[in-house]
Every structure is written in C-alpha cells, then in structure tokens.
Tab-separated table of C-alpha atoms in Angstrom:
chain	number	residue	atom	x	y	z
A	1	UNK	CA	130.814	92.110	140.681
A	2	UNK	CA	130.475	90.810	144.192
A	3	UNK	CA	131.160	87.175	144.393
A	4	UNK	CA	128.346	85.930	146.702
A	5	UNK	CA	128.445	82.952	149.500
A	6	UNK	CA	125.299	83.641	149.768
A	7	UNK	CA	124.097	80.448	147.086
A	8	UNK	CA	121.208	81.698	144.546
A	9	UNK	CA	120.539	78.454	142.603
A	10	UNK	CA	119.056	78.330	139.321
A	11	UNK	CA	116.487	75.655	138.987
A	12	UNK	CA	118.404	73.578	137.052
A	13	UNK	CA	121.543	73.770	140.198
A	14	UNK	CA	118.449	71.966	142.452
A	15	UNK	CA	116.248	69.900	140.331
A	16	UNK	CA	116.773	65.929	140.028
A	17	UNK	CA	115.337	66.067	136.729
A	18	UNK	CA	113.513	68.731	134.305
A	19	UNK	CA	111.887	66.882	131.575
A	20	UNK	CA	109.871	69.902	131.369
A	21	UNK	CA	111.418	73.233	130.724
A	22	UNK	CA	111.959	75.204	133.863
A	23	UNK	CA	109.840	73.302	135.238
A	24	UNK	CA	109.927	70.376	138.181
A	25	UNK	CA	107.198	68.572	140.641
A	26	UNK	CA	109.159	66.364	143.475
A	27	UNK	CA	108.143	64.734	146.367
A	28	UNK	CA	109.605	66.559	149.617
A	29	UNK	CA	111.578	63.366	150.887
A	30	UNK	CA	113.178	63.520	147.402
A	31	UNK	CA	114.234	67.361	147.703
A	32	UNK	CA	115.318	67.299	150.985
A	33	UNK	CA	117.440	64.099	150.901
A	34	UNK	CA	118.579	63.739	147.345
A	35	UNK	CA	118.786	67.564	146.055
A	36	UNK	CA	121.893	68.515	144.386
A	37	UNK	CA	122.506	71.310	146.789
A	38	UNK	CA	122.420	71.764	150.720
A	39	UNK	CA	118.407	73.046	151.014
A	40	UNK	CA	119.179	73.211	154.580
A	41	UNK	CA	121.685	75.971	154.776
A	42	UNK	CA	120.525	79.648	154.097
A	43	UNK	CA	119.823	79.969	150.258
A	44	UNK	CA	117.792	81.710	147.914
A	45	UNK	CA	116.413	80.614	143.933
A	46	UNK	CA	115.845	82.829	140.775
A	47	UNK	CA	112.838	80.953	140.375
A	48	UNK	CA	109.462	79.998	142.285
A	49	UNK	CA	108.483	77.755	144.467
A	50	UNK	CA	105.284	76.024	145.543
A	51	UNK	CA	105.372	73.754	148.667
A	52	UNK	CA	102.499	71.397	149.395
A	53	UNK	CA	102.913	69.791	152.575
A	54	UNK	CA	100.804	67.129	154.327
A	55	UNK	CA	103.376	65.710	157.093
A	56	UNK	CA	105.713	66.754	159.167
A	57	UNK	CA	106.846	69.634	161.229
A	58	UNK	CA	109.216	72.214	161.577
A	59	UNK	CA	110.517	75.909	160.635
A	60	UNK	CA	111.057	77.948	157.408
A	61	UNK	CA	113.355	81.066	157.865
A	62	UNK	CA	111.944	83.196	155.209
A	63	UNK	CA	114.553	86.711	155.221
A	64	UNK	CA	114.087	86.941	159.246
A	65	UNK	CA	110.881	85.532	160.112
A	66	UNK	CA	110.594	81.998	160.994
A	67	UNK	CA	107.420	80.232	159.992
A	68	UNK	CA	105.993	77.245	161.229
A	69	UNK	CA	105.773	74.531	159.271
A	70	UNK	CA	102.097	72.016	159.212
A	71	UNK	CA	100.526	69.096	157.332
A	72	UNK	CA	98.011	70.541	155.377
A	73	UNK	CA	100.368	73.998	154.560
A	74	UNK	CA	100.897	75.740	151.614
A	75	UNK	CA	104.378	77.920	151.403
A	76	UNK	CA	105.387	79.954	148.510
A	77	UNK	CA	108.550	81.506	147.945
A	78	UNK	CA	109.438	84.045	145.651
A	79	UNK	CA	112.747	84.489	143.652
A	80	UNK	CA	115.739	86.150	145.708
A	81	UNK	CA	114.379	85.418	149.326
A	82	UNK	CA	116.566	84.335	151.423
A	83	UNK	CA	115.277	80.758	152.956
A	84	UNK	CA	116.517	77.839	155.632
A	85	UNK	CA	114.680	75.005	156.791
A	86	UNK	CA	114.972	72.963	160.137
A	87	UNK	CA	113.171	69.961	159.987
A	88	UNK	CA	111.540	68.249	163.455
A	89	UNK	CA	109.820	65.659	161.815
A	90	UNK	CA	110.421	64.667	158.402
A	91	UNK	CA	108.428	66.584	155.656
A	92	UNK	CA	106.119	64.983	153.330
A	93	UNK	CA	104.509	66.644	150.296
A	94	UNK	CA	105.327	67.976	146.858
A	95	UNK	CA	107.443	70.529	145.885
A	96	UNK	CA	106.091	72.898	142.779
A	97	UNK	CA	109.263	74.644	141.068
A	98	UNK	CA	109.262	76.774	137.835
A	99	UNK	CA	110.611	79.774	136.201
A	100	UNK	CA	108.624	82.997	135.765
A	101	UNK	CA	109.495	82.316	131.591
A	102	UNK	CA	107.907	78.823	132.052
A	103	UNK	CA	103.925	80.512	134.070
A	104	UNK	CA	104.709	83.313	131.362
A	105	UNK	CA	105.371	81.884	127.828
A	106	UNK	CA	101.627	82.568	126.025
A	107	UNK	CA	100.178	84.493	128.487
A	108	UNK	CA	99.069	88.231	127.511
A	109	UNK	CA	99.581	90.256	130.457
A	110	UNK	CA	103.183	89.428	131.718
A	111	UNK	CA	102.307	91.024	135.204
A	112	UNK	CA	99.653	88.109	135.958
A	113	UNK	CA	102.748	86.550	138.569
A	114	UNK	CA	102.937	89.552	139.944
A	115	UNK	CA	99.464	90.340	140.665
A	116	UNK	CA	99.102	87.011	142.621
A	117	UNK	CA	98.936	87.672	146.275
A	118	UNK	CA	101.134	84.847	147.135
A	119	UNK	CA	104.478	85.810	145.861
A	120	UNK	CA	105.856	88.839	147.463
A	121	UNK	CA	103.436	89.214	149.932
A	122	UNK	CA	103.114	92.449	151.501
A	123	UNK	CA	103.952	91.928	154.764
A	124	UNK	CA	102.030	89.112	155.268
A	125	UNK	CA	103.330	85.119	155.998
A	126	UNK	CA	103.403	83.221	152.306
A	127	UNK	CA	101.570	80.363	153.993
A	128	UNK	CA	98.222	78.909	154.097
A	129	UNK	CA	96.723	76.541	155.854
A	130	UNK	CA	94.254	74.492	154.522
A	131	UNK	CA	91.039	72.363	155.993
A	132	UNK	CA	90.357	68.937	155.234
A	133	UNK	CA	87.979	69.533	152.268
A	134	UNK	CA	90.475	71.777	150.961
A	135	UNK	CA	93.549	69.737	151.418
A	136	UNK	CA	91.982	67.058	149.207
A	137	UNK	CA	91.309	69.543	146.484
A	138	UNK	CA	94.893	70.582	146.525
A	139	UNK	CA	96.310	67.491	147.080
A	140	UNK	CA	93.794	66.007	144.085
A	141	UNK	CA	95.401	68.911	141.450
A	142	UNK	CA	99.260	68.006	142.638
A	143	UNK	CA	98.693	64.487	142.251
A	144	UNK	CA	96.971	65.667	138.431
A	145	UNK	CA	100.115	67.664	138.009
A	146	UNK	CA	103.072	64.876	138.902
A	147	UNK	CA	100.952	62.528	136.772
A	148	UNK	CA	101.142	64.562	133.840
A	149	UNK	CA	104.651	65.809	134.631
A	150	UNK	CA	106.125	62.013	134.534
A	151	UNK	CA	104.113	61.481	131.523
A	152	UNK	CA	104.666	62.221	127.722
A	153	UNK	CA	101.548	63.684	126.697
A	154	UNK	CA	101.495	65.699	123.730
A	155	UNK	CA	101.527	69.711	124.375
A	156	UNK	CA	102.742	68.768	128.133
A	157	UNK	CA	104.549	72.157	128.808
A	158	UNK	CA	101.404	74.002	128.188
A	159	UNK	CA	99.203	71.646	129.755
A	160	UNK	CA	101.853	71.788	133.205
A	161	UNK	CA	100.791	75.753	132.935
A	162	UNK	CA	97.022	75.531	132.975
A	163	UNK	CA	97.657	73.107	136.001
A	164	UNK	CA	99.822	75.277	137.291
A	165	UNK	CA	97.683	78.336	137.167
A	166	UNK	CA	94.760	76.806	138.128
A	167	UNK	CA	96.161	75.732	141.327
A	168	UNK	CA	97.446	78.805	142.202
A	169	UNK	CA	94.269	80.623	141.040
A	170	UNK	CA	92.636	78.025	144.056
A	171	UNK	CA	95.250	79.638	146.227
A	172	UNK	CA	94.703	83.225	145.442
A	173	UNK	CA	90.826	82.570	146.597
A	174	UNK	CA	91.893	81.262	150.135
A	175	UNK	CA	94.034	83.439	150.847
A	176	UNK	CA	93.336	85.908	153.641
A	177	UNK	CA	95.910	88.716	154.542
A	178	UNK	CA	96.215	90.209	157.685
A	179	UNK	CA	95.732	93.591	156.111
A	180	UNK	CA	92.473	95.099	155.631
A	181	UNK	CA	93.570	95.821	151.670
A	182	UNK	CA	91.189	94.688	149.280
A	183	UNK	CA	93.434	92.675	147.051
A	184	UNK	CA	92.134	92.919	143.861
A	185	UNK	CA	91.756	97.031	143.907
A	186	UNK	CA	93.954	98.749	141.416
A	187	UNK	CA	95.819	100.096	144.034
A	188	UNK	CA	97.039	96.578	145.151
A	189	UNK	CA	98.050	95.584	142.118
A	190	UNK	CA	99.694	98.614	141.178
A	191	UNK	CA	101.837	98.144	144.790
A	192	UNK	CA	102.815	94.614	143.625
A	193	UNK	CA	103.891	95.421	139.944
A	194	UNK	CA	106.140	97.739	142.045
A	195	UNK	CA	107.211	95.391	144.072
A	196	UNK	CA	108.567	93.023	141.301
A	197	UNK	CA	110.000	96.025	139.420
A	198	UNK	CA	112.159	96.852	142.550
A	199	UNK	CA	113.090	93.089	142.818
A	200	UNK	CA	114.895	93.347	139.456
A	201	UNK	CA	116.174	96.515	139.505
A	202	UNK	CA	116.865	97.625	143.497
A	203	UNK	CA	120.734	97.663	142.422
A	204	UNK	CA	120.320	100.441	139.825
A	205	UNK	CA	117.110	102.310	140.207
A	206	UNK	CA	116.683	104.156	143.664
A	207	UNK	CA	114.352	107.425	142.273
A	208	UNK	CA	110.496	107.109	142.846
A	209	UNK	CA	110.198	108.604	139.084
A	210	UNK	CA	111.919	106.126	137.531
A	211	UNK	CA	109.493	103.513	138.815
A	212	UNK	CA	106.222	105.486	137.877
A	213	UNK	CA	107.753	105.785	134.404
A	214	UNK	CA	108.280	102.627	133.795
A	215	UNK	CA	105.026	101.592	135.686
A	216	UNK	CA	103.156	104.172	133.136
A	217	UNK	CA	101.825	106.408	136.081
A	218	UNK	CA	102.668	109.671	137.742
A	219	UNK	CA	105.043	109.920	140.317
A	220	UNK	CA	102.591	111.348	142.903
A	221	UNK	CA	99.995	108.923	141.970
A	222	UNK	CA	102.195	106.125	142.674
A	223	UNK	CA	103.324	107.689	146.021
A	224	UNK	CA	99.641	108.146	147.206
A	225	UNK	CA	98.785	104.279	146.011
A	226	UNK	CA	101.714	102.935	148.189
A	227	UNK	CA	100.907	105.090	151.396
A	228	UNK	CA	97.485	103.644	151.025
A	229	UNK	CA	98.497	100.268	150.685
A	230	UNK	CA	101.446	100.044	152.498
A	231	UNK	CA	101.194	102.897	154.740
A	232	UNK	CA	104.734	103.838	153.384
A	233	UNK	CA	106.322	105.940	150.774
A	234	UNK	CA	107.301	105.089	147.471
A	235	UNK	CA	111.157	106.030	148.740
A	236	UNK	CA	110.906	103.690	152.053
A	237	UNK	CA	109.726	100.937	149.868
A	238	UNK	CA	112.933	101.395	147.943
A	239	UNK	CA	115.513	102.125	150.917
A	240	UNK	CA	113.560	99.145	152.447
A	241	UNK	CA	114.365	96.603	149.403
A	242	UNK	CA	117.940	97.720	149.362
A	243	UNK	CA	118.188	97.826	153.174
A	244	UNK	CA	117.156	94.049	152.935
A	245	UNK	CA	119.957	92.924	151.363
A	246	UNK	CA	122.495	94.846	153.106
A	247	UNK	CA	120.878	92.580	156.270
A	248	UNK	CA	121.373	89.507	154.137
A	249	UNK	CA	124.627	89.778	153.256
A	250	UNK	CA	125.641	90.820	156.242
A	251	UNK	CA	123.710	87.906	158.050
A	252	UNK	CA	124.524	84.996	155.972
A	253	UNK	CA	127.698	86.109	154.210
A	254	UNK	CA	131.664	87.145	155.544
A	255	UNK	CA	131.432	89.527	152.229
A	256	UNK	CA	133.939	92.596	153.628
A	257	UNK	CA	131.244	95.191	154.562
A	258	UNK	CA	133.202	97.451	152.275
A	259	UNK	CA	132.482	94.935	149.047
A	260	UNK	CA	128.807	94.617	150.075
A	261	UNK	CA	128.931	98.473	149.981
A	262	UNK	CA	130.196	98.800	146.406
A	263	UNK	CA	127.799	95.884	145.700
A	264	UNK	CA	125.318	97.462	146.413
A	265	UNK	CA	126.032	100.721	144.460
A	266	UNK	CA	127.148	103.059	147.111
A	267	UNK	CA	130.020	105.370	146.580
A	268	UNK	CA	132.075	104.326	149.644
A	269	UNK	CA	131.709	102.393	152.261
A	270	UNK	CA	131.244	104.846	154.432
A	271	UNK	CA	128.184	106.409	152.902
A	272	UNK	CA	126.906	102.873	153.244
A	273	UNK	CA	127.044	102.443	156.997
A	274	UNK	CA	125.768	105.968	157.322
A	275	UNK	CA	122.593	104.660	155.512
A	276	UNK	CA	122.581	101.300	157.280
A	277	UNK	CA	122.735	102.879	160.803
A	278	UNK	CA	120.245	105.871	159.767
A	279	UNK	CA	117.282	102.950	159.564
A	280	UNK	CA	118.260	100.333	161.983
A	281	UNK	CA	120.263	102.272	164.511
A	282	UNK	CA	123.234	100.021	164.321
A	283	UNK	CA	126.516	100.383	161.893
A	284	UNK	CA	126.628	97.295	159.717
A	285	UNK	CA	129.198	95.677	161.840
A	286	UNK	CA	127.555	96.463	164.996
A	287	UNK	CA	124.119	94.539	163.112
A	288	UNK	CA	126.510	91.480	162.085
A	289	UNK	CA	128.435	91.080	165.891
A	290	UNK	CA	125.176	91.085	167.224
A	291	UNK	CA	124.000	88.260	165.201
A	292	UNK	CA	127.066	86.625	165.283
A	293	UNK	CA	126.597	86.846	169.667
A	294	UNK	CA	122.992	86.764	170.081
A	295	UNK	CA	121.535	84.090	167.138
A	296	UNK	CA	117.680	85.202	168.620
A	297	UNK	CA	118.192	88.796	167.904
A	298	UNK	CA	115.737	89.829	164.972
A	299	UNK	CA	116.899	92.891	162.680
C-alpha cells in the first residue's frame, strides 16, 4: 500500500475537541489558527464538512478549481477532495464537521447523504451564497447547533443530527445548479448513488456492471441515466474518478509515478501513462513538470 504525502485526516487528526461522536462545530478563527494540522497546505478528510462563513475573503482550491471565498457563503466539501485555502482577509464563521456514521446512525435509507445535491456535486461549485434574510436563518440554526453542541443535554448526539439535517435540508432548497437537471428526478439520484459508490470503490471496481449490480439496476439502464445526466458514459465517469487521482498524486505528491501506478491498480507503469496520456494528452511526468514550471496551468 502506497504511503501517501498527500495528508487525509480523520476527524479526530483535526478537531480541538469531539464531545460528540464524529462530530465537531468550531468557529473558523479557531480552525484555522489552532487546528492540529496545517489546513493551509493541500489536504483532504474522510469525513464532511460544512463551512458557514460571514467574514472574510479569499480562495478554496477544491481538486483544481479555485473558488472564491464571501461573507455570507456556504462551502461543502465532501470526503477525499483534495482542498487548500489562501486566506486575504481573515475568515470568520463556523465550521460544521461530521462523519457519514454520525448523519447516518437511525436513519432508514443510508443513501439520504448521497442524494443531497451539495456533496459531490456534479460539476457544479459546492458553494452558495446567501442573501441577507437567508444568512440570518443560517446563521440563527449554527448558532442553535454550537449551543447545543457545548451543552449536555440529554439525547445530544441525536438532537446534533436533526440540526444537522435540517440545515442542510435549508441548503438543498437554495441551491441552484448550473445544469438544467431536475435534481430530485430518479435519474439524478441514481447518478449520485453512483457517484458515492465510485468514491469508495474507484481502486477495485472499473466495469460499468459491477456498479449497476450493486446499484440494483441494469447495466444499460444505468448507462442511459448517466448520459442524460451527465452527458457521459457510465465508463468515462469511472476512467474520470480514477483519472482524478492520478492528477492528485501527481500534483500534490513526489509519490514515484511508478508507485502511484501500482496504487492505483494498474499492471505496470507503463500501462498507466498510456492511460494517463490517452485522456489528457500529456504522459504523467510531462502533466507534473508542467505544474511544477507553470503553477497557473489547469489539468
């Protein structure tokens, strides 16, 4: 197994304190100034995160798309992507963490994370930004949820979870892809169960038949849904997940391209660059000196 210097933290690595299981609400001055690990430097979590923000400017580097940072903003990230932040004036907010086990634990239909159009957005910017009646709403229900989080009400966890869900529930009804997909059509949430399927298991399953199995569907039902919705094929979904990390590793790693090739399950390294440079035109080195010599270039 590769040995990544690429950090993935585990919410425990980060948070200053978890009285609640997998579960954390911090102000942003806290997080950025007294976290337990560099937030700064290109890094990704195993868990979610919800950022409120109300002051302050700057960037977030989400994978390779830099997104401007505003009071009034809502940002979520999803596990495994790759994040940096640079900071022009100092952030101030809240910052929402918790596991998928923690939103999960009672729920019936373990795909409700999934479903929500905020976390691993298809295509579109995981941002929001909010008016002044809405900012008070949200900033109302954060304020709700830090007061309950410090607290030692009985049944907190599962009270932290309605909170939780109800604020994102606000968020799923303002947001407003670019995309002209109606998000609550089968065929939407069908692409995003796929999505998170491919999240966990992009390392071992490449076939478009193993995914309609274990999504319960036909093969060529599945394809049609995702070249509605996408405007892509099941398959170029599933290069494109495993293409993605080759471009992380290579971007924010020294990982030997011949380890990131075994990492990634190919048979020798130089199947691997014959992939890489089949969908981006470059060989994998060629795609790191180029970053390494020209830090605007976007892959």
């Amino acid at each position: 197994m590769i040995r990544e210097r690429l950090p993935v933290y585990t919410i425990h690595d980060v948070a200053l304190s978890t009285p609640a299981k997998a579960f954390e609400v911090i102000g942003l001055e806290e997080a950025f100034t007294l976290g337990k690990r560099n937030v700064f430097s290109a890094h990704r979590h195993d868990y979610y995160e919800v950022f409120w923000i109300t002051q302050g400017s700057g960037t977030i580097a989400i994978d390779f798309t830099d997104y401007e940072i505003r009071p009034a903003t809502l940002c979520f990230l999803s596990p495994g992507q790759v994040h940096a932040w640079t900071i022009a004036e100092p952030i101030v907010g809240y910052l929402l963490s918790f596991t998928g086990e923690f939103f999960l634990t009672g729920v019936q239909d373990p795909n409700e994370l999934a479903e929500m159009p905020l976390f691993y957005t298809l295509g579109d910017a995981p941002l929001i930004q909010l008016n002044d009646e809405q900012a008070e709403t949200f900033h109302n229900l954060v304020h709700k949820i830090e007061q309950e989080y410090q607290a030692s009400f009985l049944e907190r966890d599962a009270m932290l979870r309605c909170y939780l869900r109800i604020l994102l529930i606000e968020a799923k009804r303002l947001y407003s892809p670019n995309t002209t997909l109606h998000q609550f059509e089968a065929g939407f949430l069908l692409t995003k169960k796929l999505l998170a399927l491919i999240e966990v298991h992009y390392l071992t399953t490449l076939s478009v038949a193993e995914y309609a199995d274990l999504l319960h569907v036909t093969a060529n039902h599945l394809n049609e849904t995702i070249k509605r919705t996408m405007n892509k094929t099941a398959g170029e979904v599933i290069r494109a997940r495993l293409l993605l990390e080759a471009k992380r590793l290579l971007r924010y790693s020294d990982i030997a391209i011949s380890e990131i090739a075994y990492h990634l399950n190919f048979e020798d390294p130089s199947y691997f660059s014959r992939f890489f440079k089949k969908y981006t035109r470059l060989s994998p080195r060629d795609f790191r000196d180029l970053l390494k010599s020209s830090p605007q270039f976007e892959p």
